Short mmCIF file of C-alpha atoms and ligand atoms in Angstrom, two decimals:
data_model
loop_
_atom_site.label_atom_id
_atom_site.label_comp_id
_atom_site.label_asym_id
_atom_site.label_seq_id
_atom_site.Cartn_x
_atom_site.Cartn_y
_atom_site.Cartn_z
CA UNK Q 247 186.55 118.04 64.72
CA UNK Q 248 184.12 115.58 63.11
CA UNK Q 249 186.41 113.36 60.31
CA UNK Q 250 185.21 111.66 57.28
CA UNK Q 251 187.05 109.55 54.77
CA UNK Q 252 188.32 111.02 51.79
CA UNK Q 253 185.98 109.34 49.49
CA UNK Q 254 183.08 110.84 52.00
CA UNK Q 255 184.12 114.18 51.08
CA UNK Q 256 185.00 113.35 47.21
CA UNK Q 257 181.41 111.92 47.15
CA UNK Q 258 179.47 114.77 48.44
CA UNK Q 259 181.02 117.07 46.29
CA UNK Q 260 180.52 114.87 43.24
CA UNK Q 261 176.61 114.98 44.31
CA UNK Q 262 176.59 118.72 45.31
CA UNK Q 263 178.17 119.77 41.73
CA UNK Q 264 176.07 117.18 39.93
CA UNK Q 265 172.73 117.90 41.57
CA UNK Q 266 173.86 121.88 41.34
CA UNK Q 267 174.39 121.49 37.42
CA UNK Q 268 171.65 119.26 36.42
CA UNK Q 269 169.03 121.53 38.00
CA UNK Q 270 170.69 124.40 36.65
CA UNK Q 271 170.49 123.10 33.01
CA UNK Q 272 167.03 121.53 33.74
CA UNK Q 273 165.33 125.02 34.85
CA UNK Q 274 167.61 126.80 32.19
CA UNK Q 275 166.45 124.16 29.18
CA UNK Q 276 162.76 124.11 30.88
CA UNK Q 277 162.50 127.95 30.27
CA UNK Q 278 163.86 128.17 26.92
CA UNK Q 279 162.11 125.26 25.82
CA UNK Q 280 158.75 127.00 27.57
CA UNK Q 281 159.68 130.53 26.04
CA UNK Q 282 160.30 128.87 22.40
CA UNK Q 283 156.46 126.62 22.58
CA UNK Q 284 154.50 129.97 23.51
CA UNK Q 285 156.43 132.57 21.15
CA UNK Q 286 154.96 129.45 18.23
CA UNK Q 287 151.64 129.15 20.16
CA UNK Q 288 151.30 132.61 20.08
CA UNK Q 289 152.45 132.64 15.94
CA UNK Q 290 149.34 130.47 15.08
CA UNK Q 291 147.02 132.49 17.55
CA UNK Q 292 148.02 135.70 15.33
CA UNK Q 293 147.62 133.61 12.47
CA UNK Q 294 144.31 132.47 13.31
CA UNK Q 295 143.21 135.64 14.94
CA UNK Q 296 144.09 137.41 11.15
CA UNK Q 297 142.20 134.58 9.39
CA UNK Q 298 138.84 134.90 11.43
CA UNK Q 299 139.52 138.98 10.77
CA UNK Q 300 139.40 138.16 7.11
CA UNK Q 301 136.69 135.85 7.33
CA UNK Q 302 134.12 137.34 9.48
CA UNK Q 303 134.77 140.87 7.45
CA UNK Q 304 131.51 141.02 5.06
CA UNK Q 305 129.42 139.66 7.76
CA UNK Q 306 130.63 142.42 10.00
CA UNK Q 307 130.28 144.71 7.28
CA UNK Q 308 126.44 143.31 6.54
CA UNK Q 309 125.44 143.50 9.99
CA UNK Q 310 125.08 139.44 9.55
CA UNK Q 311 125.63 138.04 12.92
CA UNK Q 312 124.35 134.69 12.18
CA UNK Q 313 126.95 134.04 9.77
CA UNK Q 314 129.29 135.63 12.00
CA UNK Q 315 128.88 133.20 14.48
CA UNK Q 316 128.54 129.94 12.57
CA UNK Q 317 132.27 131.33 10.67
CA UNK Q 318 133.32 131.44 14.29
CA UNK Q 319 131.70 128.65 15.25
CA UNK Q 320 134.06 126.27 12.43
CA UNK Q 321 137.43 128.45 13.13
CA UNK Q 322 136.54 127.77 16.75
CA UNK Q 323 136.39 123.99 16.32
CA UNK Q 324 138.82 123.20 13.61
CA UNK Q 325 141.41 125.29 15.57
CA UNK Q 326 140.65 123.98 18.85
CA UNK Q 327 140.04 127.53 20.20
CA UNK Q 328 137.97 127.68 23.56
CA UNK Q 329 136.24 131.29 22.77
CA UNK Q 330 136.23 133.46 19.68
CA UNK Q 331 134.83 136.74 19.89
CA UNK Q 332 134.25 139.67 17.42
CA UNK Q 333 133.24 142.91 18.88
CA UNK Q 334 132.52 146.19 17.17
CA UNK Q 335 134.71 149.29 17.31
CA UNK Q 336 132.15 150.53 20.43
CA UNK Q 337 132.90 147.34 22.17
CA UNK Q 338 129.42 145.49 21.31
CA UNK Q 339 129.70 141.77 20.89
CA UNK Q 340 128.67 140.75 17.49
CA UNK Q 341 129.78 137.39 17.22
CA UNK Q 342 130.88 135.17 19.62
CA UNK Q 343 131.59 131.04 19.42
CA UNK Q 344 132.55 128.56 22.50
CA UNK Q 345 134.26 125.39 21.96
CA UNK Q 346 134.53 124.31 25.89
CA UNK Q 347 135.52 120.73 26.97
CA UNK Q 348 135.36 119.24 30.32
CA UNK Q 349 138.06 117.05 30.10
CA UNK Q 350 140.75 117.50 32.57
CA UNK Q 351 143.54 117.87 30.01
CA UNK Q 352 141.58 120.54 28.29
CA UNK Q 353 141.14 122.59 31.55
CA UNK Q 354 144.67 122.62 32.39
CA UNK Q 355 145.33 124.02 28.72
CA UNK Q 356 142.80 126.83 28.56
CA UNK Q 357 144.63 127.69 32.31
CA UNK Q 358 147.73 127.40 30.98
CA UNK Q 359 146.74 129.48 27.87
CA UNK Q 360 145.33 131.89 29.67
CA UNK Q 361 148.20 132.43 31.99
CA UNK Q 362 151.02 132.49 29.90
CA UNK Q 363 150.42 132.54 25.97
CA UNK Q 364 147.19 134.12 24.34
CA UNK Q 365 146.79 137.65 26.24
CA UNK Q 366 145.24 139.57 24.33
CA UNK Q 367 145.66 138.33 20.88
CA UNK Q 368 143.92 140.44 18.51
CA UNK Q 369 143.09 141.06 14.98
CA UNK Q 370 141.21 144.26 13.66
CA UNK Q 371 138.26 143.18 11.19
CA UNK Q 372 138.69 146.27 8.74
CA UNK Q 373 136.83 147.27 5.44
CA UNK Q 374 138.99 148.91 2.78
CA UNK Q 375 140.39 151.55 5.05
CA UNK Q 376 137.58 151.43 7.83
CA UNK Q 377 138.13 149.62 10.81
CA UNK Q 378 134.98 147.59 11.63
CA UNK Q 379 135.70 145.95 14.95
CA UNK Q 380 137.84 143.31 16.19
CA UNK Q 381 138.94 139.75 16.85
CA UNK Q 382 139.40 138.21 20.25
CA UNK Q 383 140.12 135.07 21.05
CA UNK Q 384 141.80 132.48 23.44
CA UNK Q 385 143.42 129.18 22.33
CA UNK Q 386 143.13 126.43 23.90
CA UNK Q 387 146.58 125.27 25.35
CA UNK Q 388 145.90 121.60 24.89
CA UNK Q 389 148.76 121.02 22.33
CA UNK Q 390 151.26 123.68 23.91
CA UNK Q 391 150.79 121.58 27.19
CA UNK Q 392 151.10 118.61 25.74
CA UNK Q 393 154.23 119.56 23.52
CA UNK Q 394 155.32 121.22 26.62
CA UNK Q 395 155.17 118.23 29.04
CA UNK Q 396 156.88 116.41 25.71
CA UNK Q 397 159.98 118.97 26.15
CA UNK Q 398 159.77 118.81 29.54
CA UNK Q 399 160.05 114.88 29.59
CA UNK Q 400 162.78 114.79 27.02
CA UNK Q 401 164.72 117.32 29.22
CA UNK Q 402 164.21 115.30 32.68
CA UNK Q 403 165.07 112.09 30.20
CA UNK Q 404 168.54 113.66 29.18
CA UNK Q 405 169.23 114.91 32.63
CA UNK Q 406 168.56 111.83 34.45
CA UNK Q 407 170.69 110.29 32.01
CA UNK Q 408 173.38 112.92 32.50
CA UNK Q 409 173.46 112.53 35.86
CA UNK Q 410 173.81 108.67 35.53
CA UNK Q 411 176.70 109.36 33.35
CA UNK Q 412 177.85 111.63 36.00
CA UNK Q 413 177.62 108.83 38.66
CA UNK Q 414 179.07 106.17 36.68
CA UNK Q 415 182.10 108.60 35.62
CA UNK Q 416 182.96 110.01 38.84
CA UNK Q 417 182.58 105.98 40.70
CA UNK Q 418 185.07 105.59 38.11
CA UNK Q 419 187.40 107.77 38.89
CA UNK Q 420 186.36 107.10 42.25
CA UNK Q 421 187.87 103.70 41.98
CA UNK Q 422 190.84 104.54 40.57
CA UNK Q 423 191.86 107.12 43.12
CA UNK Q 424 190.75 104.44 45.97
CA UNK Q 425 192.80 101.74 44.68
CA UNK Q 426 196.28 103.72 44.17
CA UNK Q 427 195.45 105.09 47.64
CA UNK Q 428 194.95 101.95 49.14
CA UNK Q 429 198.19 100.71 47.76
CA UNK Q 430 200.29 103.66 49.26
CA UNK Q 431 198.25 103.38 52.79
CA UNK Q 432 198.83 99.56 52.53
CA UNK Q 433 201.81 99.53 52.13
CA UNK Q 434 202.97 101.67 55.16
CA UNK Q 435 200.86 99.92 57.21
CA UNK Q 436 202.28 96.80 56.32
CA UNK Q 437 206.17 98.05 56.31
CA UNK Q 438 204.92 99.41 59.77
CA UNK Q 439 203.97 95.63 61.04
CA UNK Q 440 206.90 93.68 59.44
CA UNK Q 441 209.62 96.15 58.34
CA UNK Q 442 210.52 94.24 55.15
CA UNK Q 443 212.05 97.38 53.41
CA UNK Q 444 213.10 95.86 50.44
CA UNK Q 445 209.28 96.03 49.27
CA UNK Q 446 208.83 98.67 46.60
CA UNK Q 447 205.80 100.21 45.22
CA UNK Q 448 204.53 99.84 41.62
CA UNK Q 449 204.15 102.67 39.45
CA UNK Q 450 200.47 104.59 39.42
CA UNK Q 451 198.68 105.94 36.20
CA UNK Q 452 197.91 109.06 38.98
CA UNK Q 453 200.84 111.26 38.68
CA UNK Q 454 200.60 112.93 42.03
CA UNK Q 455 200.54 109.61 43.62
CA UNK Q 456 203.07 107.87 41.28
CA UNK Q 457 205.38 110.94 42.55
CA UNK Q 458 204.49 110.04 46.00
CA UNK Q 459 205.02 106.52 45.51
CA UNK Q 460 208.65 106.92 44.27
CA UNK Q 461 209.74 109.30 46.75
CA UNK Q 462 208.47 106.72 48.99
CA UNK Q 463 210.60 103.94 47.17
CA UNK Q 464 213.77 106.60 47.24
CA UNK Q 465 212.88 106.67 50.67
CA UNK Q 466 212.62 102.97 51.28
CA UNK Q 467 215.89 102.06 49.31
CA UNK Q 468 217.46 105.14 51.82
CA UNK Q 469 216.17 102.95 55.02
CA UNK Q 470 217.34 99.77 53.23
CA UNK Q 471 221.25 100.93 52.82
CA UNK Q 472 220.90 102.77 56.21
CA UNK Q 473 219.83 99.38 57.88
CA UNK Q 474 222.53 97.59 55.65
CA UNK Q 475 225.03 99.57 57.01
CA UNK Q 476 224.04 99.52 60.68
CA UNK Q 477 223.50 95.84 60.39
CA UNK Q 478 227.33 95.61 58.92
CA UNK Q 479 228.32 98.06 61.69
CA UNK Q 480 227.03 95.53 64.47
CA UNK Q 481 228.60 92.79 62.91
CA UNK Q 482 232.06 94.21 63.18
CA UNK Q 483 230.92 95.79 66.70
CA UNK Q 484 230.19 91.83 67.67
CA UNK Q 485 233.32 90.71 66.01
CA UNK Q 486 235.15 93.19 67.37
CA UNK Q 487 233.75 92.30 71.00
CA UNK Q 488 233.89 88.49 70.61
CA UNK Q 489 238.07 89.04 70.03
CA UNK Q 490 238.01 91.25 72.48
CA UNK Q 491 236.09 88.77 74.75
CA UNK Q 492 238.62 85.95 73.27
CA UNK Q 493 241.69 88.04 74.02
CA UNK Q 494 240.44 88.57 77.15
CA UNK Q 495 239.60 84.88 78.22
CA UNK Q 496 242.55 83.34 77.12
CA UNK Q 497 246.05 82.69 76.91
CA UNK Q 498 248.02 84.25 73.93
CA UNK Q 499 250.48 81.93 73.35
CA UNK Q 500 248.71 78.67 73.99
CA UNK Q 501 245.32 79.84 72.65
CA UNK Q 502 244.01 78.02 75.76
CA UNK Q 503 241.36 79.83 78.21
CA UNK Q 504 243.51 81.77 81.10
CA UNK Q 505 243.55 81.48 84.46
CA UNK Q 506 240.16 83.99 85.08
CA UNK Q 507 238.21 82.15 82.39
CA UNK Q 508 238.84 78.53 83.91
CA UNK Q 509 238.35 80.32 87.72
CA UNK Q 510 234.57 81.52 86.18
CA UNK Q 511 233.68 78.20 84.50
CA UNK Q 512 234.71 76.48 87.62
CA UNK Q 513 232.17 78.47 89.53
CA UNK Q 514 229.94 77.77 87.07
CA UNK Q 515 230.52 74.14 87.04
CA UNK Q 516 230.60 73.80 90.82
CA UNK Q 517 227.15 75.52 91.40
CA UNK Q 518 225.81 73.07 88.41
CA UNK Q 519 227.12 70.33 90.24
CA UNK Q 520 225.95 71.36 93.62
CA UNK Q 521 222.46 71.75 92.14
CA UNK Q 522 222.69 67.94 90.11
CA UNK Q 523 224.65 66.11 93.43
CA UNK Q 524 227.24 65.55 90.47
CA UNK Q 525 231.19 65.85 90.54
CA UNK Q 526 233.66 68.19 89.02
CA UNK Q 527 237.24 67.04 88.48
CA UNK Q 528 240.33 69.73 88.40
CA UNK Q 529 243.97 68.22 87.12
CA UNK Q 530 246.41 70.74 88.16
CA UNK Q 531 249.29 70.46 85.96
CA UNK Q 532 252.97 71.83 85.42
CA UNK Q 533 255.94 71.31 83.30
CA UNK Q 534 258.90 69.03 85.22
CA UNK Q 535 261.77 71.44 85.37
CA UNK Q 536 260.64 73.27 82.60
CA UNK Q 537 263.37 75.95 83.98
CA UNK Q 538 265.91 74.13 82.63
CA UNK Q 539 264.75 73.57 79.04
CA UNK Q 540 264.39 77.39 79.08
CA UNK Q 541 267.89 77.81 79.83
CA UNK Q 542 269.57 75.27 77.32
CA UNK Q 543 267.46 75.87 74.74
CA UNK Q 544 266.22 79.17 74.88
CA UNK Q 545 263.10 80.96 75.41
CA UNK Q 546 261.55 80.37 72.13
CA UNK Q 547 262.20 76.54 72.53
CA UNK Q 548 260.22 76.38 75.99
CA UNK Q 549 257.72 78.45 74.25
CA UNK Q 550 257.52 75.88 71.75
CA UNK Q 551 257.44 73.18 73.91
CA UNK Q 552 254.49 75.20 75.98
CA UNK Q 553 252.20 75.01 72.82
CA UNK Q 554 252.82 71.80 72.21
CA UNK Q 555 252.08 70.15 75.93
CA UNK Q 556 248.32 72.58 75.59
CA UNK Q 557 248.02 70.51 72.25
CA UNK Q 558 248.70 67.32 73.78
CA UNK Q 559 246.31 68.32 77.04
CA UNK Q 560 243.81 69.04 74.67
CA UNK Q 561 244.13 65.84 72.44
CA UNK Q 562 243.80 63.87 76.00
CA UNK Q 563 240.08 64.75 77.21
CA UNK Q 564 236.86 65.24 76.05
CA UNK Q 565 235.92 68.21 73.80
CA UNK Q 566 233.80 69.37 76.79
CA UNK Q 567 235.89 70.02 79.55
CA UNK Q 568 238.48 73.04 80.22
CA UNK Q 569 242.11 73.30 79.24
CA UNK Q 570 243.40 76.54 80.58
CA UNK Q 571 246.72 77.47 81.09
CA UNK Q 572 247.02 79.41 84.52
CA UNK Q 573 250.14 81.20 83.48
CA UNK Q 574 254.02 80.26 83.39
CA UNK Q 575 254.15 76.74 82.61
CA UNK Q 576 251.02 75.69 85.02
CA UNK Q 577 247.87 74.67 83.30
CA UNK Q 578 244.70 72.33 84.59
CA UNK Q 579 242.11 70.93 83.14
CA UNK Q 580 238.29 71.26 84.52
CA UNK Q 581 236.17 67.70 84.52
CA UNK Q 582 232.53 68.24 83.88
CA UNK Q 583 230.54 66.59 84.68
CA UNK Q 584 232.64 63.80 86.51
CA UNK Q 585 231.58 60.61 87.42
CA UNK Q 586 234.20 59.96 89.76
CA UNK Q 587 237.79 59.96 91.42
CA UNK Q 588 238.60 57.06 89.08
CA UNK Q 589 237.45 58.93 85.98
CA UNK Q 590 239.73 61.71 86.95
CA UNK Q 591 242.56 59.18 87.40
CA UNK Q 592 242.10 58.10 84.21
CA UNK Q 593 241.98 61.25 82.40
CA UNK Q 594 245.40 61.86 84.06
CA UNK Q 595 247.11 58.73 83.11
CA UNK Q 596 245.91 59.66 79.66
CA UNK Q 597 247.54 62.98 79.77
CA UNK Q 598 250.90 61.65 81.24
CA UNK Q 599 250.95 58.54 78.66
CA UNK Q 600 250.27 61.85 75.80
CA UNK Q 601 253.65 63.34 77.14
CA UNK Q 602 255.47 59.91 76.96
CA UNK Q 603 256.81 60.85 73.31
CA UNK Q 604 259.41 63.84 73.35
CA UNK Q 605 259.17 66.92 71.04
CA UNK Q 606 261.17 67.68 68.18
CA UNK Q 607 261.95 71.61 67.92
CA UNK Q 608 262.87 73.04 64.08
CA UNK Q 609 266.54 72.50 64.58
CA UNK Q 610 265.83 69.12 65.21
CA UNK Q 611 266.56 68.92 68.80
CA UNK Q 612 264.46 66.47 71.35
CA UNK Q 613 263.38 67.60 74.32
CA UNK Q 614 261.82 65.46 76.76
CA UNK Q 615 258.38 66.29 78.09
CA UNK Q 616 257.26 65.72 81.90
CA UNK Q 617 254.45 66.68 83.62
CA UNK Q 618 253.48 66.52 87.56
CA UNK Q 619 249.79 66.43 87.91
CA UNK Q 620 247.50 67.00 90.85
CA UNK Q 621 244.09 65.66 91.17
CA UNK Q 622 241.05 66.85 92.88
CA UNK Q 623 237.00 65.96 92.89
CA UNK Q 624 234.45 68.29 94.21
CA UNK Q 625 232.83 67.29 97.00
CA UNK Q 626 235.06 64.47 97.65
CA UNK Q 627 237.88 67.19 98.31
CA UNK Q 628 236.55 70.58 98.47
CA UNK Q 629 233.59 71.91 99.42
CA UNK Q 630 234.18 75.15 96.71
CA UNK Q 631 235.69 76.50 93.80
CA UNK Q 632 239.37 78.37 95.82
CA UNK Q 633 239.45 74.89 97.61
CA UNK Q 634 239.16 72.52 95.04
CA UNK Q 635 242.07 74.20 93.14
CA UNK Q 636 244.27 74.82 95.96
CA UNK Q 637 243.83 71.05 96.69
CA UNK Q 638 244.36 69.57 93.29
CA UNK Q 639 247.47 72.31 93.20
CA UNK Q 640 248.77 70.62 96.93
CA UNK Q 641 248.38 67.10 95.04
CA UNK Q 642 250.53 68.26 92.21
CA UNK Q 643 253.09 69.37 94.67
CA UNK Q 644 252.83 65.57 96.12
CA UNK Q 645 253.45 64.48 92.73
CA UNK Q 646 256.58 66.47 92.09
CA UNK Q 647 257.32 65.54 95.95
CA UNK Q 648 257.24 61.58 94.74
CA UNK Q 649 259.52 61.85 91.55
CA UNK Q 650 257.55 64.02 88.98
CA UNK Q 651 255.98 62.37 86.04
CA UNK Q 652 253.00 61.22 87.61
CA UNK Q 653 249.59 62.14 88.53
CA UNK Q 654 248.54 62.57 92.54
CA UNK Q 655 245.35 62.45 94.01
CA UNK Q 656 244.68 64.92 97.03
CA UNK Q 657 244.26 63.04 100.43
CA UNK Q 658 243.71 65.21 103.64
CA UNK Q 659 245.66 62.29 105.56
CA UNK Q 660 249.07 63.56 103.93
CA UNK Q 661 250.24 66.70 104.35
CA UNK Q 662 250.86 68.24 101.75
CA UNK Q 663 253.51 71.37 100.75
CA UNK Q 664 253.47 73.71 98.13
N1 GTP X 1148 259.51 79.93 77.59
C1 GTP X 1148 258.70 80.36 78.53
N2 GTP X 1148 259.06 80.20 79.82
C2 GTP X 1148 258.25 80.62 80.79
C3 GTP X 1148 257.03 81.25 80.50
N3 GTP X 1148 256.42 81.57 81.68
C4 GTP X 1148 257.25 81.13 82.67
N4 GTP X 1148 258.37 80.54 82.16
C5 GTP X 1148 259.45 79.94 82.89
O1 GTP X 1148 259.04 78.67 83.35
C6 GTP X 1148 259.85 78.32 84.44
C7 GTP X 1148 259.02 77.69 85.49
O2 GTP X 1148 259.85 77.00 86.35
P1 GTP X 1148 259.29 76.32 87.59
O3 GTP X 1148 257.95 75.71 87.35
O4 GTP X 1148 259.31 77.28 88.75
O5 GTP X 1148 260.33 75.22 87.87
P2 GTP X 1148 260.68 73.98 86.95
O6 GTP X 1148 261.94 74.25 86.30
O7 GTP X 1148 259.55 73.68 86.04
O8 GTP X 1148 260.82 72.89 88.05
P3 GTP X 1148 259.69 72.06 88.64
O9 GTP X 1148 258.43 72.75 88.49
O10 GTP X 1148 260.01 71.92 90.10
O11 GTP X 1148 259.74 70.75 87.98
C8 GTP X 1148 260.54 79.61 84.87
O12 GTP X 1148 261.92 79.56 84.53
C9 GTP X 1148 259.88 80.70 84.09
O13 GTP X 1148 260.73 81.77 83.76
C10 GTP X 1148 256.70 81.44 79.14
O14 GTP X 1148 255.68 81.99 78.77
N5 GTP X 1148 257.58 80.98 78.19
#
């Protein structure tokens, strides 16, 4: 199916109506204007027709044909006839007068005259009561041409002009139609590109389109709220997830990351390292008979005093690396990147010199802190992840081995038991 624009079609039937109406009125106007000239043409034939009756009647009567002719010969000039004829009742010619011109304008008159006005006008030259002959004659249709053309051009004037009108009016309204249009097409092409929904259309002086235009803007405030509400509905979905995630990854009481979280990240870090030829450092820590402070001062007490070594962990290293408690009263701390076995060393003596000051539970009890720790650098001990932490766990063991309280490095020369 062949398409055309809207304006296409609005345009051609603009021009189709116009063009159908102006030559409607123009042929309609032409003919009454043509109808109205002839019917007076015709008028001042009669009239003259009568007059040259009247005039030629005692000639007639005489038998004078000379006079005849010269009366006919004045009526024919001063009334711009082209051939006056009187002829008696048997038909004879007795007078007869010619007033031809060449000129072209003349020609096209007599034509004219003889095709549409004077057929056939006639006046009977009578006597009294007896009919002597009669008058025939044949204007000449100079003037009614001319006053015709006259109409004619006035008419063609008026029309053009109409039809100008016309054009200017229905551009107009052509305009108006195009613009609101454009705005409504506009603006779902742009929505379409950049989805700003809170964009709202104006209000149009076309009502159709203004009613289109707010149902669009009911529907656009409908999207907005829709999107609002799916955009509030991810949020909680993400919150939801990320505590889920959290509650997942780490320990409840501590807050710290659990025992699966610091076994990912030390994947992680190990395959980093592997890639960079850098180190990663794993303290393996746990509570000196922690047992004990459980059983004199209760659960909630060791609990306590859990929280508070994680704080004290934390407070010791770098924001970057890993505090994770492993479960029970185990916990370790992932170094990365490293430098080296010293830096690890260091970090330890840091954490051990943090548990130097006991803690003071709510009834205002001290309890002493302790903590063996176990140290172990990847590669310098372990080639992967399991290893690393089972070695920096077999340090720790040394380190309770040698009097708790005190960090150990892992050495493959000592054996070490769990
Ligand atoms: N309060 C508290 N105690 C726990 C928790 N998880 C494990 N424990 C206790 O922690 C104690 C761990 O003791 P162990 O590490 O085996 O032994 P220890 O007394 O610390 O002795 P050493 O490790 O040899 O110095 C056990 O009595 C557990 O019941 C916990 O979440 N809260």
């Amino acid at each position: 199916m062949a398409r055309s624009t809207l304006f296409a079609a609005l345009r051609q039937t603009y021009f189709r109506s116009t063009l159908f109406a102006i030559v409607l009125g123009g042929v309609a106007l032409a003919a009454v204007a043509f109808l109205a000239l002839r019917a007076q043409v015709e008028d001042n034939l009669d009239r003259i027709a009568r007059t040259v009756a009247y005039s030629v009647e005692a000639a007639v009567l005489f038998g004078d044909k000379q006079t005849a002719d010269e009366i006919l010969s004045q009526i024919a000039v001063r009334e711009g006839l082209v051939e006056v004829a009187v002829r008696r009742v048997d038909g004879e010619t007795f007078a007869y007068a010619r007033n031809a011109s060449g000129e072209p304008l003349h020609r096209l008159g007599t034509q004219m005259d003889g095709a549409f006005v004077s057929h056939g006008v006639r006046a009977e030259v009578v006597s009294g009561q007896q009919v002597l002959g009669r008058v025939e004659l044949r204007g000449d249709g100079k003037v009614f041409v001319v006053l015709f053309f006259r109409v004619l051009g006035v008419l063609l004037l008026s029309l053009g002009l109409a039809a100008l009108v016309a054009k200017v009016l229905a551009r107009r309204t052509e305009g108006r139609i195009l613009a609101e249009l454009d705005a409504l097409a506009g603006m779902a092409h742009t929505l379409r590109l950049d989805g700003q929904f809170e964009r709202r259309l104006p209000t149009f002086e076309i009502e159709e389109f203004d009613a289109l235009g707010q149902d669009f803007n009911a529907l656009l405030a409908e999207i907005q709220l829709r999107n609002a509400e799916l955009v509030d509905r991810q949020l909680r979905l993400e919150r939801a997830n990320q505590s889920l995630q959290h509650l997942a990854d780490h320990d409840s009481l501590t807050g710290m990351a659990n025992r699966a979280r610091f076994a990912t990240l030390l994947k992680q870090a190990l395959t980093e390292a592997a890639a960079s030829g850098s180190h990663v450092g794993v303290l393996y820590l746990d509570n000196d008979r922690f047992k004990s402070i459980n059983d004199r001062f209760g659960h909630a007490a060791g609990d306590a005093l859990l929280i508070d070594v994680a704080r004290r962990i934390r407070g010791a290293v770098r924001e970057s690396d890993l505090v994770a408690r492993l479960g029970g009263d185990e916990f370790a701390v992932l170094l990365a990147p490293l430098r080296d076995v010293g830096d690890a060393q260091r970090v330890a003596d840091k954490i051990l010199m943090a548990m130097t000051r006991g803690l003071r539970l709510a009834d205002g009890v001290d309890i002493e802190l302790g903590v063996s720790i176990g140290i172990a650098v990847y590669p310098d001990h372990a080639s992967s992840d399991e290893l690393l932490l089972q070695a920096a766990d077999h340090a720790m063991y040394e380190a309770k081995r040698l009097g708790r309280g005190r960090a150990c490095t892992y050495s493959p020369d000592v054996r070490m038991e769990p």
